[in-house]
Amino acid sequence: MCLAVPGLVLSTTGDDALTRMGRVDFGGVIKEINLIYVPEAKAGDYVLVHVGFAIAVIDDQEAARVFELLQQIDEAAGTQGVAT
Amino acid sequence: MKFRDEYRDAEAARRMVEAIARTVTRRWTLMEVCGGQTHSIVRFGIDQLLPDTITLLHGPGCPVCVTPVSYVDKAIEIASRPEVILCTFGDMVRVPGTQGSLSTARSRGADVRIVYSPTEVLEVARAEPQREVVFFAVGFETTAPANATAAIQARREGLGNFSMLVSQVLVPPAITALLAAPDNHVQGFLAAGHVCTVMGYQAYRPIAERWQVPIVVTGFEPLDILEGIYRCIVQLEQGRAEVENQYSRAVRRGGNAVAQAAMDEVFQVTPRFWRGMGEIPDSGLGLSAAYADLDAERRFGSVTAKQETRGECMSGLVLRGERKPTDCPAFGKQCTPDHPLGVTMISSEGACAAYYRYRIHQRQAVTESE
Ligand code: SF4
């Protein structure tokens, strides 16, 4: 039930923080999404959407962190299989 | 899809599994408390990739599954009134009450409608002003802000025909209840990422400290879950019990303040009965005094607690992580998604449904290829 899906904000409408909506692209399927909980979201951002409401803007930098961690882990273990 | 496919990369997953295998030196038991994570674990076979020394238990991570019989009965009673349209999320309509489900009530003529978003309930209320529109609102903290917003908007628009039957549940008190059980053997938790997207993770610090368990806020894709497990195992091996945030691309320490403000306006913390777990203090949300006029229990009478009936189904034990679905003698035989005996098979997020969907077919595929 807590399923939330990442989508790309194409455009936003409404300046009122209480009614702000956005057109969000989920891999080709475009939906009108409520943006009231993400006042900072703007076109070009990825948001996480649950039951029609965006609940977070996805942080690009943090999103890459797990791959950096993998790199560190592999280096520490000396199992550098990624020299390719 | 960006922010999904890269976390399903098989090579990255393999490297994380190897890191886990290199780290673990003894037996550990972890639990995830989110049906979405349970689903990913079973679907991608994550439990089968892990060293045998790591046991994953599936916790009470499905709000539909833990909704008590008494609320389902009340929803059916309300829905059966001729003036009422009852709206709820899809999974909820099949959950059995004492006699039948909302789905059977619908086949007897009740006007029960499935919504994807709480805002659709408002559309129904606007379109049918002569009917009473009741929203059976269930969910964890992830869904609570959206449900709260329906109440705020109904109030603002003066929709006098809108009310809510609320059975919202909160995750940290359930984790505490599991840890306080005398036979608990969970040593570390993966906390539900989207619950924390809304609430942040400060509430888990006192739990980690008091019970000396690592709690890692974890996302839903295979690589997220594997990293959550890795971080939990590293902590356990080092004798640490801290709260860590694996899902930092979506979860901030304090959560989403705007969403929390909506929840705080509409809801207040209440004791709540969980199916399979009994009453847990401060584990639910009900309407606050300011929104009491939208309370369906006020309009249609309050929910009366009922004794849960016990049959051959062991979904209570499954919900507490004490049994795996495959331990149940009825699993896949008398009990299937088409003929479910218990709520963990009925809800698509229940552990029994996940095992049925991904494991039965897997087993068949294996036998067929042999
Ligand atoms: S398999 Fe069916 S009968 Fe067995 S515990 Fe799960 S829901 Fe209950």
Short mmCIF file of C-alpha atoms in Angstrom, two decimals, chain B residues 69-254:
data_model
loop_
_atom_site.label_atom_id
_atom_site.label_comp_id
_atom_site.label_asym_id
_atom_site.label_seq_id
_atom_site.Cartn_x
_atom_site.Cartn_y
_atom_site.Cartn_z
CA VAL B 69 -12.55 -7.25 11.60
CA SER B 70 -14.59 -4.71 13.58
CA TYR B 71 -13.74 -1.91 11.13
CA VAL B 72 -14.53 -4.07 8.12
CA ASP B 73 -17.87 -4.98 9.72
CA LYS B 74 -18.61 -1.31 10.36
CA ALA B 75 -17.67 -0.40 6.78
CA ILE B 76 -20.03 -3.09 5.47
CA GLU B 77 -22.81 -1.89 7.78
CA ILE B 78 -22.38 1.72 6.60
CA ALA B 79 -22.07 0.72 2.94
CA SER B 80 -25.31 -1.23 3.16
CA ARG B 81 -27.32 1.94 3.90
CA PRO B 82 -29.17 3.07 0.77
CA GLU B 83 -28.03 6.70 0.98
CA VAL B 84 -24.33 5.79 1.26
CA ILE B 85 -21.53 5.51 -1.29
CA LEU B 86 -18.51 3.91 0.40
CA CYS B 87 -15.13 4.56 -1.21
CA THR B 88 -11.90 2.75 -0.38
CA PHE B 89 -8.61 1.47 -1.82
CA GLY B 90 -8.77 -1.65 -3.99
CA ASP B 91 -7.33 -4.27 -1.64
CA MET B 92 -9.71 -3.36 1.16
CA VAL B 93 -12.86 -4.62 -0.59
CA ARG B 94 -11.90 -8.29 -0.32
CA VAL B 95 -10.91 -8.31 3.34
CA PRO B 96 -13.41 -10.41 5.26
CA GLY B 97 -15.38 -9.18 8.22
CA THR B 98 -17.43 -11.43 10.44
CA GLN B 99 -19.79 -12.13 7.56
CA GLY B 100 -18.48 -11.46 4.10
CA SER B 101 -16.46 -8.55 2.72
CA LEU B 102 -17.22 -5.21 1.11
CA SER B 103 -17.09 -7.06 -2.16
CA THR B 104 -19.89 -9.42 -1.11
CA ALA B 105 -21.83 -6.41 0.24
CA ARG B 106 -21.48 -4.85 -3.20
CA SER B 107 -22.88 -7.93 -4.88
CA ARG B 108 -25.87 -7.57 -2.54
CA GLY B 109 -26.43 -4.03 -3.82
CA ALA B 110 -24.21 -1.82 -1.63
CA ASP B 111 -22.60 1.07 -3.50
CA VAL B 112 -18.90 0.39 -2.88
CA ARG B 113 -16.38 2.18 -5.08
CA ILE B 114 -12.67 1.62 -5.44
CA VAL B 115 -10.49 4.73 -5.57
CA TYR B 116 -6.84 5.11 -6.44
CA SER B 117 -6.44 8.48 -4.72
CA PRO B 118 -8.33 10.15 -1.84
CA THR B 119 -9.02 13.10 -4.14
CA GLU B 120 -11.32 10.85 -6.19
CA VAL B 121 -13.56 10.51 -3.13
CA LEU B 122 -14.06 14.27 -3.19
CA GLU B 123 -15.02 14.07 -6.87
CA VAL B 124 -17.69 11.52 -5.97
CA ALA B 125 -18.95 13.72 -3.11
CA ARG B 126 -19.17 16.75 -5.42
CA ALA B 127 -20.93 14.79 -8.15
CA GLU B 128 -23.52 13.19 -5.84
CA PRO B 129 -24.51 15.84 -3.29
CA GLN B 130 -27.72 13.98 -2.37
CA ARG B 131 -25.76 10.88 -1.24
CA GLU B 132 -23.59 10.37 1.85
CA VAL B 133 -20.04 9.66 0.68
CA VAL B 134 -17.94 7.76 3.22
CA PHE B 135 -14.20 7.27 2.75
CA PHE B 136 -12.88 4.13 4.48
CA ALA B 137 -9.38 5.51 5.07
CA VAL B 138 -6.67 2.97 5.82
CA GLY B 139 -2.92 3.17 5.54
CA PHE B 140 0.39 3.75 7.24
CA GLU B 141 2.05 7.15 7.67
CA THR B 142 2.78 7.18 3.92
CA THR B 143 -0.90 7.48 3.05
CA ALA B 144 -2.03 9.56 6.05
CA PRO B 145 -1.17 12.98 4.54
CA ALA B 146 -3.15 12.28 1.36
CA ASN B 147 -6.09 11.03 3.43
CA ALA B 148 -5.79 14.10 5.68
CA THR B 149 -5.81 16.37 2.66
CA ALA B 150 -9.13 14.92 1.53
CA ALA B 151 -10.59 16.02 4.89
CA ILE B 152 -9.01 19.48 4.65
CA GLN B 153 -10.34 20.03 1.14
CA ALA B 154 -13.81 18.70 2.02
CA ARG B 155 -13.90 21.15 4.91
CA ARG B 156 -12.74 24.04 2.74
CA GLU B 157 -15.35 23.29 0.07
CA GLY B 158 -18.08 22.73 2.66
CA LEU B 159 -18.83 19.22 1.37
CA GLY B 160 -21.42 18.30 4.00
CA ASN B 161 -21.97 14.82 2.55
CA PHE B 162 -18.33 13.68 3.06
CA SER B 163 -17.16 11.68 6.06
CA MET B 164 -14.35 9.28 6.94
CA LEU B 165 -14.11 5.91 8.66
CA VAL B 166 -10.48 6.02 9.78
CA SER B 167 -8.30 2.98 10.48
CA GLN B 168 -4.83 4.48 10.13
CA VAL B 169 -1.85 2.74 11.72
CA LEU B 170 1.64 3.88 12.76
CA VAL B 171 4.79 1.83 12.29
CA PRO B 172 7.15 2.65 15.22
CA PRO B 173 4.72 1.48 17.94
CA ALA B 174 4.29 -1.84 16.08
CA ILE B 175 8.07 -2.32 15.98
CA THR B 176 8.17 -1.62 19.71
CA ALA B 177 5.39 -4.17 20.30
CA LEU B 178 7.29 -6.82 18.33
CA LEU B 179 10.48 -6.13 20.28
CA ALA B 180 8.67 -6.21 23.61
CA ALA B 181 7.21 -9.66 22.91
CA PRO B 182 8.92 -12.21 25.17
CA ASP B 183 9.71 -14.56 22.31
CA ASN B 184 11.10 -11.87 20.00
CA HIS B 185 14.13 -12.94 18.02
CA VAL B 186 14.41 -10.09 15.54
CA GLN B 187 17.89 -8.56 15.81
CA GLY B 188 17.66 -5.80 13.23
CA PHE B 189 15.00 -3.97 11.24
CA LEU B 190 14.68 -2.56 7.76
CA ALA B 191 12.41 0.43 8.33
CA ALA B 192 9.89 1.22 5.59
CA GLY B 193 11.32 3.84 3.26
CA HIS B 194 8.14 5.62 2.25
CA VAL B 195 6.80 5.79 5.79
CA CYS B 196 10.06 7.59 6.62
CA THR B 197 9.79 9.81 3.53
CA VAL B 198 6.82 11.34 5.32
CA MET B 199 7.86 10.98 8.98
CA GLY B 200 11.66 11.04 8.93
CA TYR B 201 13.49 8.65 11.22
CA GLN B 202 13.98 10.39 14.55
CA ALA B 203 11.27 8.24 16.16
CA TYR B 204 13.42 5.14 15.61
CA ARG B 205 16.44 6.37 17.58
CA PRO B 206 15.00 5.68 21.06
CA ILE B 207 13.81 2.26 19.85
CA ALA B 208 17.25 1.32 18.50
CA GLU B 209 18.84 2.45 21.74
CA ARG B 210 16.38 0.90 24.18
CA TRP B 211 16.26 -2.51 22.48
CA GLN B 212 19.79 -2.45 21.06
CA VAL B 213 18.72 -3.20 17.49
CA PRO B 214 20.05 -1.59 14.33
CA ILE B 215 17.30 0.04 12.28
CA VAL B 216 18.11 0.90 8.67
CA VAL B 217 15.66 3.05 6.70
CA THR B 218 15.47 1.14 3.41
CA GLY B 219 14.03 1.62 -0.07
CA PHE B 220 12.16 -0.87 -2.22
CA GLU B 221 14.32 -1.87 -5.15
CA PRO B 222 16.54 -4.96 -4.90
CA LEU B 223 19.75 -2.97 -4.52
CA ASP B 224 18.14 -0.80 -1.82
CA ILE B 225 17.06 -3.84 0.16
CA LEU B 226 20.45 -5.52 -0.22
CA GLU B 227 22.20 -2.36 0.97
CA GLY B 228 19.78 -2.12 3.90
CA ILE B 229 20.64 -5.71 4.83
CA TYR B 230 24.37 -5.03 4.38
CA ARG B 231 24.26 -2.00 6.67
CA CYS B 232 22.26 -3.92 9.28
CA ILE B 233 24.75 -6.81 9.20
CA VAL B 234 27.77 -4.50 9.45
CA GLN B 235 26.23 -2.92 12.56
CA LEU B 236 25.37 -6.28 14.11
CA GLU B 237 28.84 -7.67 13.48
CA GLN B 238 30.38 -4.55 15.04
CA GLY B 239 27.99 -4.64 18.00
CA ARG B 240 26.36 -1.33 17.07
CA ALA B 241 22.64 -0.50 17.25
CA GLU B 242 22.04 2.72 15.37
CA VAL B 243 19.55 4.25 12.98
CA GLU B 244 20.93 4.61 9.46
CA ASN B 245 19.34 5.95 6.31
CA GLN B 246 19.91 3.82 3.23
CA TYR B 247 17.11 5.55 1.29
CA SER B 248 18.60 9.04 1.40
CA ARG B 249 17.50 9.87 -2.13
CA ALA B 250 13.94 10.13 -0.79
CA VAL B 251 14.17 10.30 3.01
CA ARG B 252 15.35 13.29 5.01
CA ARG B 253 16.01 13.16 8.75
CA GLY B 254 12.89 15.15 9.65
#
